[in-house]
């Protein structure tokens, strides 16, 4: 029999608990997870379902199929000097470029990625949006040990659902460096209907411009955040989002380029293009529009929506949207305006040689109709089945700039109780924002449905003082992070765990 330090027998419960308490978040051990025995109906009753449990293994076994195609990649996280267009920056990247590679599987394939860490820091990769095996979710301290400098870790998991996903570290504020890439999971039953497919990744950029993201976080934590080192929390406001961010970035990137040297996306007049748009920013929502065109939104966070045609689309950090556009003749700016901030990211859409609106980022479409995720309806076949709710949980976010601390249900992670759920339950989360800033709330390992047939999503903007309800099918056992996708908010505490127990 195994013995724990205190000499007592190591029960399954303790082993499972220890399994989720690796790495730097060890404080979770005594604080969060143990304290959940008590008032809740099931919390004390069941065993915690850790990332290395039989339940997690069984769930992945069900996703695997005989003769499953295997897609293999190698990724090196490393320091790199990248050309952002008009300036170079020393940063951390996946390989030599920002963004990193676009990985591609077909739904049902097994993805194997060997990640080598050549950074001077611990890291991990989180596969944002994928309903994957919990032990592959890439969250140090919750699902795995961090990948130490010089070490390699192999991720291997089934990619069950088609869609546009991305990947990034889940260590500190590393996401705000150049560490991100896109994962496209193709639909074997894709109806097609488009001629071009473009991947567009948006980012807010500061690394290598005299400050690192760690410097930014240190500034935010050590000051009130106002009038200090370029942070102007109170002045970055948006009519749509209220408090729109904490960091005034020197540059905004589209596919790694500033507007001074934008990428060109090429097609022919009359063609239909599908654009997969990912917001990989850390503190910036983007309002996206294409001059002289309307956008038809077809997917949110990988899942189909009832198509909506709009002039502009507001994309929070961690959200993805697929849109189609019918291409006109000429050169048209595709603009991603930093919501509530000064600046924009840009690409040029070119069809033939005709003249077009050129490269201005002040295009009229930006101030016409704007769509948000909470305006969309689930598409055919993706609406969550109607079912009685077994458990309701409040997720109350709060905090502010006066003291840079962001909380969920009154506590900054890793203090505070996890949200307990039992496999097979239908869960209703009430996401309540009790602060004056917007928060893109992200749940790992699941795609929730906004109540009453709203879109399926894994990341949803919750506006100041707004409350949104989402339903979750508790069908993927394990320990799953739930947090604000503002990386500075998450680091300053706005994170919790959706914790499966038997
Ligand atoms: Cu893309 Cu936990 O995040
Ligand atoms: Cu937030």
Coordinates of C-alpha atoms and ligand atoms in Angstrom, one line a residue:
X1 CA 0.0 0.0 0.0
X2 CA 1.2 3.5 -0.8
X3 CA 1.6 5.9 2.2
X4 CA 1.2 9.6 2.1
X5 CA 3.6 11.9 3.9
X6 CA 1.6 11.8 7.1
X7 CA 1.8 8.1 7.1
X8 CA -1.9 7.4 6.3
X9 CA -3.0 5.2 3.5
X10 CA -3.3 7.0 0.1
X11 CA -6.9 6.6 -0.9
X12 CA -8.2 6.9 -4.4
X13 CA -9.6 10.2 -3.4
X14 CA -6.2 11.5 -2.3
X15 CA -4.5 10.1 -5.5
X16 CA -7.0 11.8 -7.7
X17 CA -6.7 15.0 -5.7
X18 CA -3.0 14.9 -6.0
X19 CA -3.3 14.3 -9.7
X20 CA -4.9 17.7 -10.2
X21 CA -2.7 19.5 -7.8
X22 CA 0.5 19.6 -9.7
X23 CA 2.9 22.4 -10.3
X24 CA 2.7 26.0 -9.2
X25 CA -0.9 26.0 -8.3
X26 CA -0.4 23.6 -5.4
X27 CA -2.3 26.0 -3.2
X28 CA -5.4 24.6 -4.8
X29 CA -4.8 21.5 -2.8
X30 CA -5.8 22.7 0.6
X31 CA -7.9 25.6 -0.4
X32 CA -10.2 25.0 -3.2
X33 CA -10.8 21.3 -3.8
X34 CA -10.9 20.0 -0.3
X35 CA -13.2 22.6 1.0
X36 CA -16.0 21.6 -1.3
X37 CA -17.3 18.9 1.1
X38 CA -20.1 20.4 3.0
X39 CA -23.3 22.0 2.0
X40 CA -23.6 20.9 -1.6
X41 CA -25.7 17.8 -2.3
X42 CA -23.0 15.8 -4.0
X43 CA -19.8 17.6 -3.2
X44 CA -18.9 15.6 -0.2
X45 CA -20.4 12.4 -1.5
X46 CA -18.3 11.7 -4.5
X47 CA -14.7 11.2 -5.4
X48 CA -12.9 13.8 -7.5
X49 CA -12.5 12.8 -11.1
X50 CA -8.9 13.7 -11.9
X51 CA -7.2 14.1 -15.3
X52 CA -5.6 10.7 -15.0
X53 CA -8.7 8.8 -13.8
X54 CA -10.4 5.9 -15.4
X55 CA -13.4 8.1 -16.3
X56 CA -11.2 10.4 -18.4
X57 CA -9.6 7.4 -20.1
X58 CA -13.0 5.9 -20.8
X59 CA -14.3 9.1 -22.3
X60 CA -11.3 9.3 -24.7
X61 CA -11.7 5.6 -25.6
X62 CA -15.2 6.3 -26.8
X63 CA -13.9 9.1 -29.0
X64 CA -11.3 6.8 -30.6
X65 CA -12.1 4.6 -33.5
X66 CA -10.4 1.7 -35.2
X67 CA -8.3 2.9 -38.1
X68 CA -8.5 6.4 -36.9
X69 CA -6.3 8.7 -38.9
X70 CA -3.3 10.1 -37.0
X71 CA -2.0 13.6 -37.7
X72 CA 1.4 14.3 -36.3
X73 CA 3.2 17.6 -35.7
X74 CA 6.2 18.9 -33.8
X75 CA 6.2 22.4 -32.2
X76 CA 9.1 24.2 -30.6
X77 CA 8.3 27.1 -28.2
X78 CA 11.3 29.3 -28.5
X79 CA 12.6 32.9 -28.4
X80 CA 12.4 34.4 -31.9
X81 CA 12.9 37.7 -33.7
X82 CA 9.8 38.3 -35.9
X83 CA 9.2 40.9 -38.6
X84 CA 5.8 42.5 -37.8
X85 CA 5.9 44.7 -40.8
X86 CA 7.8 48.0 -40.4
X87 CA 9.4 46.8 -37.2
X88 CA 10.9 43.7 -35.7
X89 CA 10.3 42.4 -32.2
X90 CA 12.1 39.9 -30.0
X91 CA 9.5 37.6 -28.6
X92 CA 8.5 34.0 -27.8
X93 CA 6.9 32.0 -30.7
X94 CA 6.0 28.6 -31.9
X95 CA 8.8 28.2 -34.3
X96 CA 10.1 31.3 -36.1
X97 CA 6.8 33.0 -37.0
X98 CA 3.9 34.7 -35.4
X99 CA 1.3 33.3 -35.6
X100 CA 2.6 29.8 -35.3
X101 CA 1.6 27.0 -37.7
X102 CA -2.0 26.3 -38.8
X103 CA -2.6 22.6 -37.8
X104 CA -5.3 20.8 -39.6
X105 CA -7.2 17.6 -38.8
X106 CA -10.6 16.1 -39.9
X107 CA -13.2 15.5 -37.2
X108 CA -12.5 12.1 -35.6
X109 CA -8.7 12.2 -36.3
X110 CA -6.2 11.7 -33.6
X111 CA -3.8 14.7 -33.3
X112 CA -0.4 14.1 -31.9
X113 CA 1.8 17.1 -31.2
X114 CA 5.3 16.8 -29.6
X115 CA 6.0 20.1 -27.9
X116 CA 9.6 21.0 -27.1
X117 CA 10.1 23.9 -24.7
X118 CA 13.1 26.0 -25.6
X119 CA 11.8 29.0 -23.6
X120 CA 13.6 30.2 -20.5
X121 CA 10.4 29.4 -18.6
X122 CA 7.9 26.6 -18.0
X123 CA 5.1 26.3 -20.5
X124 CA 2.2 24.1 -21.8
X125 CA -0.2 24.1 -24.7
X126 CA -3.9 24.5 -24.2
X127 CA -6.2 23.4 -27.2
X128 CA -8.7 26.1 -26.9
X129 CA -12.3 25.0 -27.6
X130 CA -11.6 21.4 -28.2
X131 CA -13.7 18.8 -26.3
X132 CA -10.7 16.7 -25.7
X133 CA -9.4 14.3 -23.1
X134 CA -8.9 16.2 -19.8
X135 CA -5.2 15.1 -19.3
X136 CA -4.4 16.8 -22.7
X137 CA -6.0 20.1 -21.9
X138 CA -2.7 21.8 -21.1
X139 CA -3.3 23.6 -17.9
X140 CA -0.4 23.3 -15.4
X141 CA -1.5 22.7 -11.9
X142 CA -4.9 21.4 -13.0
X143 CA -4.4 18.9 -15.8
X144 CA -0.6 18.4 -16.1
X145 CA 2.8 19.3 -14.8
X146 CA 4.2 22.3 -16.6
X147 CA 6.7 21.5 -19.4
X148 CA 10.0 22.6 -17.9
X149 CA 12.6 24.5 -19.9
X150 CA 14.4 22.1 -22.2
X151 CA 11.8 19.4 -21.9
X152 CA 9.4 17.8 -24.3
X153 CA 5.7 16.8 -23.8
X154 CA 3.6 14.8 -26.3
X155 CA -0.1 15.7 -26.6
X156 CA -2.3 13.1 -28.2
X157 CA -6.1 13.4 -28.4
X158 CA -9.0 12.9 -30.7
X159 CA -10.4 16.1 -32.3
X160 CA -14.1 15.2 -32.1
X161 CA -15.9 18.2 -33.5
X162 CA -15.2 20.2 -36.7
X163 CA -14.5 23.9 -36.4
X164 CA -12.0 26.7 -36.0
X165 CA -9.9 26.4 -32.8
X166 CA -6.6 27.8 -31.6
X167 CA -3.8 26.8 -29.2
X168 CA -1.8 28.8 -26.8
X169 CA 0.1 28.4 -23.5
X170 CA -1.7 28.3 -20.2
X171 CA 1.2 29.7 -18.1
X172 CA 1.2 33.2 -16.8
X173 CA 0.7 35.8 -19.5
X174 CA 2.6 33.9 -22.2
X175 CA -0.4 34.2 -24.5
X176 CA 0.4 37.9 -24.8
X177 CA 3.7 37.1 -26.4
X178 CA 3.8 35.5 -29.9
X179 CA 2.7 32.0 -28.7
X180 CA -0.4 31.1 -30.6
X181 CA -1.5 29.1 -33.6
X182 CA -4.7 28.0 -35.2
X183 CA -6.2 24.5 -35.3
X184 CA -8.7 23.8 -38.0
X185 CA -10.8 20.7 -37.7
X186 CA -12.4 20.0 -41.0
X187 CA -15.9 18.6 -41.3
X188 CA -16.1 15.4 -43.3
X189 CA -19.6 16.4 -44.3
X190 CA -18.6 20.0 -45.2
X191 CA -21.2 21.3 -47.7
X192 CA -18.6 23.7 -49.1
X193 CA -20.1 26.4 -51.2
X194 CA -17.1 28.7 -51.1
X195 CA -14.1 29.2 -53.3
X196 CA -11.4 30.6 -51.0
X197 CA -10.6 29.9 -47.4
X198 CA -8.6 32.4 -45.3
X199 CA -7.5 32.1 -41.7
X200 CA -7.3 35.5 -40.0
X201 CA -5.7 35.8 -36.6
X202 CA -6.0 39.0 -34.6
X203 CA -3.7 40.1 -31.8
X204 CA -2.8 43.0 -29.6
X205 CA 0.9 43.5 -29.5
X206 CA 3.4 44.8 -26.9
X207 CA 6.2 42.3 -26.5
X208 CA 9.6 43.4 -27.6
X209 CA 8.7 47.1 -27.8
X210 CA 10.4 47.9 -24.5
X211 CA 8.0 45.9 -22.3
X212 CA 7.2 42.3 -21.9
X213 CA 3.7 41.0 -20.9
X214 CA 5.3 40.1 -17.5
X215 CA 6.2 43.8 -17.1
X216 CA 2.7 44.8 -18.0
X217 CA 1.2 42.5 -15.5
X218 CA 3.6 43.7 -12.8
X219 CA 2.6 47.3 -13.5
X220 CA -1.0 46.4 -13.3
X221 CA -0.6 44.6 -10.1
X222 CA 1.6 47.2 -8.4
X223 CA -0.4 50.4 -9.3
X224 CA -4.0 51.4 -9.4
X225 CA -3.7 50.9 -13.1
X226 CA -4.6 54.5 -14.0
X227 CA -2.3 57.1 -15.6
X228 CA 0.6 54.8 -15.1
X229 CA 3.0 53.4 -17.8
X230 CA 0.5 53.6 -20.6
X231 CA -2.3 51.9 -18.7
X232 CA -5.4 54.0 -18.9
X233 CA -8.1 51.7 -17.7
X234 CA -10.8 54.3 -17.3
X235 CA -10.3 56.0 -20.6
X236 CA -10.6 52.8 -22.8
X237 CA -14.3 52.6 -23.1
X238 CA -16.6 51.4 -25.7
X239 CA -20.3 52.1 -26.1
X240 CA -20.9 48.3 -26.7
X241 CA -18.6 46.9 -24.0
X242 CA -18.1 49.6 -21.4
X243 CA -14.6 49.2 -19.9
X244 CA -12.9 47.8 -23.0
X245 CA -9.4 46.9 -21.7
X246 CA -6.5 47.7 -19.3
X247 CA -3.6 47.9 -21.7
X248 CA -3.1 50.5 -24.4
X249 CA -1.1 48.5 -27.0
X250 CA 1.4 50.1 -29.3
X251 CA 0.3 47.8 -32.2
X252 CA -2.4 45.5 -33.5
X253 CA -1.6 42.6 -35.8
X254 CA -3.5 40.6 -38.4
X255 CA -1.6 37.4 -39.2
X256 CA 1.4 38.8 -37.5
X257 CA 1.6 42.1 -39.5
X258 CA 1.0 45.7 -38.5
X259 CA -1.2 47.9 -40.8
X260 CA 2.0 49.4 -42.3
X261 CA 2.8 46.1 -44.1
X262 CA -0.5 44.2 -44.2
X263 CA -1.0 40.7 -45.6
X264 CA -3.0 40.5 -48.9
X265 CA -5.8 37.9 -49.3
X266 CA -6.4 37.2 -52.9
X267 CA -9.4 36.0 -54.8
X268 CA -11.4 36.8 -57.9
X269 CA -14.5 39.0 -58.2
X270 CA -17.7 37.0 -57.7
X271 CA -16.0 34.3 -55.6
X272 CA -17.2 33.5 -52.2
X273 CA -14.6 33.4 -49.5
X274 CA -14.8 31.7 -46.1
X275 CA -12.8 33.6 -43.4
X276 CA -12.0 31.9 -40.2
X277 CA -11.3 34.7 -37.7
X278 CA -9.6 34.1 -34.4
X279 CA -9.1 36.7 -31.7
X280 CA -5.8 35.7 -30.1
X281 CA -5.5 39.0 -28.3
X282 CA -5.0 39.3 -24.5
X283 CA -6.9 42.4 -23.6
X284 CA -8.6 43.6 -26.8
X285 CA -11.9 42.9 -28.5
X286 CA -11.9 43.6 -32.2
X287 CA -14.7 45.0 -34.3
X288 CA -14.2 43.4 -37.8
X289 CA -15.6 44.6 -41.1
X290 CA -14.6 44.4 -44.8
X291 CA -15.0 47.7 -46.8
X292 CA -17.7 47.5 -49.4
X293 CA -18.9 44.1 -48.3
X294 CA -21.3 42.5 -45.8
X295 CA -20.3 39.5 -43.7
X296 CA -22.4 36.4 -43.3
X297 CA -21.7 34.8 -40.0
X298 CA -21.9 31.0 -40.3
X299 CA -20.1 29.6 -37.3
X300 CA -19.2 30.8 -33.8
X301 CA -16.5 29.0 -31.8
X302 CA -16.5 26.2 -34.4
X303 CA -20.2 25.4 -34.3
X304 CA -22.8 26.4 -36.9
X305 CA -25.2 29.3 -36.3
X306 CA -28.2 30.4 -38.2
X307 CA -26.5 32.6 -40.8
X308 CA -26.7 36.3 -40.1
X309 CA -25.6 38.9 -42.5
X310 CA -24.1 42.0 -40.9
X311 CA -21.8 44.9 -41.5
X312 CA -19.5 44.3 -38.6
X313 CA -18.8 41.6 -36.0
X314 CA -17.5 42.1 -32.4
X315 CA -15.0 39.4 -31.4
X316 CA -13.8 38.9 -27.8
X317 CA -10.5 37.4 -26.8
X318 CA -10.7 33.6 -27.3
X319 CA -13.7 33.8 -29.6
X320 CA -13.7 32.5 -33.2
X321 CA -16.1 33.3 -36.0
X322 CA -16.4 31.9 -39.5
X323 CA -17.9 34.3 -42.0
X324 CA -18.5 34.2 -45.8
X325 CA -18.2 37.1 -48.1
X326 CA -19.1 37.5 -51.8
X327 CA -16.1 39.3 -53.2
X328 CA -16.4 42.5 -55.1
X329 CA -13.9 43.9 -57.6
X330 CA -10.9 45.8 -56.4
X331 CA -8.8 46.2 -53.2
X332 CA -10.8 46.3 -50.0
X333 CA -9.4 46.8 -46.4
X334 CA -10.4 44.1 -44.0
X335 CA -10.3 46.0 -40.7
X336 CA -10.2 44.8 -37.1
X337 CA -10.6 47.9 -35.0
X338 CA -9.4 47.6 -31.4
X339 CA -12.8 48.1 -29.6
X340 CA -12.6 51.2 -27.3
X341 CA -9.0 51.7 -28.0
X342 CA -6.9 53.6 -30.6
X343 CA -5.7 51.5 -33.5
X344 CA -6.6 48.7 -35.8
X345 CA -5.3 45.6 -37.5
X346 CA -5.6 45.4 -41.3
X347 CA -5.4 43.0 -44.2
X348 CA -6.1 43.8 -47.9
X349 CA -8.5 41.7 -49.9
X350 CA -7.5 41.9 -53.5
X351 CA -9.5 40.6 -56.4
X352 CA -8.0 41.5 -59.8
X353 CA -6.3 44.8 -60.4
X354 CA -9.2 47.2 -60.0
X355 CA -9.1 50.1 -57.7
X356 CA -10.8 49.9 -54.4
X357 CA -11.2 51.8 -51.1
X358 CA -7.5 51.3 -50.5
X359 CA -5.9 50.9 -47.1
X360 CA -7.8 53.2 -44.8
X361 CA -8.9 51.6 -41.5
X362 CA -11.8 54.2 -41.0
X363 CA -14.4 52.3 -43.1
X364 CA -18.1 53.1 -42.7
X365 CA -19.1 49.4 -42.2
X366 CA -17.6 49.5 -38.7
X367 CA -20.2 51.9 -37.4
X368 CA -23.2 50.2 -39.0
X369 CA -24.8 47.0 -37.7
X370 CA -22.5 45.1 -35.3
X371 CA -23.2 41.5 -34.2
X372 CA -22.1 39.8 -30.9
X373 CA -22.2 36.2 -30.0
X374 CA -25.1 36.6 -27.7
X375 CA -27.2 37.8 -30.8
X376 CA -26.8 34.5 -32.6
X377 CA -28.9 31.4 -32.7
X378 CA -27.6 27.8 -32.8
X379 CA -27.6 26.3 -36.3
X380 CA -29.3 23.2 -37.5
X381 CA -28.1 20.1 -35.6
X382 CA -26.1 21.9 -33.0
X383 CA -28.7 23.2 -30.7
X384 CA -28.5 21.5 -27.3
X385 CA -31.3 19.1 -26.7
X386 CA -34.1 20.4 -24.4
X387 CA -33.6 18.8 -21.0
X388 CA -34.4 19.5 -17.4
X389 CA -31.6 21.3 -15.6
X390 CA -30.1 19.2 -12.8
X391 CA -27.9 21.8 -11.3
X392 CA -27.6 25.6 -11.4
X393 CA -24.4 27.4 -10.6
X394 CA -23.7 31.1 -10.4
X395 CA -20.4 32.4 -11.8
X396 CA -20.2 36.0 -10.5
X397 CA -17.3 38.0 -11.9
X398 CA -16.1 41.1 -10.1
X399 CA -13.1 43.4 -9.7
X400 CA -11.7 46.6 -10.9
X401 CA -8.7 48.8 -11.6
X402 CA -8.3 50.5 -8.2
X403 CA -6.8 47.4 -6.9
X404 CA -5.9 45.0 -9.7
X405 CA -7.7 41.9 -8.5
X406 CA -10.4 40.0 -10.4
X407 CA -12.6 37.4 -8.8
X408 CA -15.1 34.7 -9.5
X409 CA -17.7 34.2 -6.8
X410 CA -15.8 36.5 -4.5
X411 CA -12.4 34.8 -4.6
X412 CA -9.2 35.1 -6.7
X413 CA -7.9 31.8 -8.0
X414 CA -6.7 29.5 -6.6
X415 CA -8.6 30.5 -3.5
X416 CA -12.3 29.9 -3.7
X417 CA -14.5 26.8 -4.2
X418 CA -14.6 25.0 -7.5
X419 CA -17.9 24.5 -9.3
X420 CA -18.8 20.9 -8.7
X421 CA -20.7 18.8 -11.3
X422 CA -21.5 15.1 -11.6
X423 CA -21.1 13.3 -15.0
X424 CA -24.3 13.1 -17.0
X425 CA -25.9 16.2 -15.4
X426 CA -27.4 19.1 -17.3
X427 CA -25.8 22.1 -15.8
X428 CA -27.0 25.7 -16.1
X429 CA -24.4 28.4 -15.5
X430 CA -25.4 31.9 -14.8
X431 CA -22.6 34.2 -15.9
X432 CA -23.0 37.4 -14.0
X433 CA -20.7 40.3 -14.6
X434 CA -20.7 42.7 -11.6
X435 CA -17.9 44.9 -12.8
X436 CA -17.6 47.8 -15.2
X437 CA -15.5 45.9 -17.8
X438 CA -16.5 43.2 -20.2
X439 CA -15.2 39.7 -19.7
X440 CA -15.0 37.0 -22.4
X441 CA -15.8 33.9 -20.2
X442 CA -14.3 30.7 -21.4
X443 CA -15.0 27.1 -20.4
X444 CA -12.5 24.4 -21.2
X445 CA -13.5 21.0 -22.7
X446 CA -17.1 21.8 -23.5
X447 CA -19.2 23.8 -25.9
X448 CA -22.1 25.3 -24.0
X449 CA -25.4 26.5 -25.4
X450 CA -26.9 29.9 -24.7
X451 CA -30.3 29.2 -23.2
X452 CA -33.4 29.0 -25.5
X453 CA -31.5 28.1 -28.6
X454 CA -28.8 30.6 -28.5
X455 CA -25.4 29.8 -30.2
X456 CA -23.2 27.0 -29.1
X457 CA -19.9 28.6 -27.8
X458 CA -17.0 28.0 -25.5
X459 CA -16.2 31.7 -25.0
X460 CA -18.9 34.4 -24.6
X461 CA -18.6 38.2 -24.0
X462 CA -20.4 39.2 -20.8
X463 CA -20.9 42.9 -20.7
X464 CA -20.7 45.1 -17.6
X465 CA -23.6 44.3 -15.2
X466 CA -25.0 41.8 -17.7
X467 CA -26.1 38.2 -16.8
X468 CA -26.1 35.4 -19.4
X469 CA -27.3 31.9 -18.9
X470 CA -25.7 28.9 -20.6
X471 CA -26.4 25.2 -20.5
X472 CA -23.7 22.6 -20.3
X473 CA -24.0 18.9 -21.0
X474 CA -21.7 17.4 -18.3
X475 CA -20.3 14.7 -20.7
X476 CA -16.6 15.2 -20.5
X477 CA -15.3 14.2 -17.1
X478 CA -12.2 15.8 -15.5
X479 CA -11.1 19.1 -14.0
X480 CA -11.7 22.0 -16.4
X481 CA -10.6 25.7 -16.1
X482 CA -13.3 28.3 -16.4
X483 CA -12.0 31.8 -16.7
X484 CA -12.0 35.2 -18.2
X485 CA -10.0 35.2 -21.5
X486 CA -8.5 38.6 -20.7
X487 CA -5.1 37.0 -19.8
X488 CA -4.4 39.8 -17.2
X489 CA -7.7 39.3 -15.5
X490 CA -7.2 35.5 -15.4
X491 CA -3.7 35.9 -14.0
X492 CA -5.1 38.4 -11.4
X493 CA -7.6 35.8 -10.2
X494 CA -10.6 35.6 -12.6
X495 CA -10.5 31.8 -12.9
X496 CA -12.1 28.8 -11.3
X497 CA -12.5 25.1 -12.0
X498 CA -15.5 23.1 -13.2
X499 CA -14.7 20.0 -11.1
X500 CA -16.3 16.6 -11.9
X501 CA -17.0 14.4 -9.0
X502 CA -18.6 10.9 -8.9
Ligands
LIG1 CU1 -7.8 30.0 -24.5 CU2 -8.0 28.7 -20.6 O1 -7.9 29.4 -22.5
LIG2 CU1 -12.1 39.8 -17.7

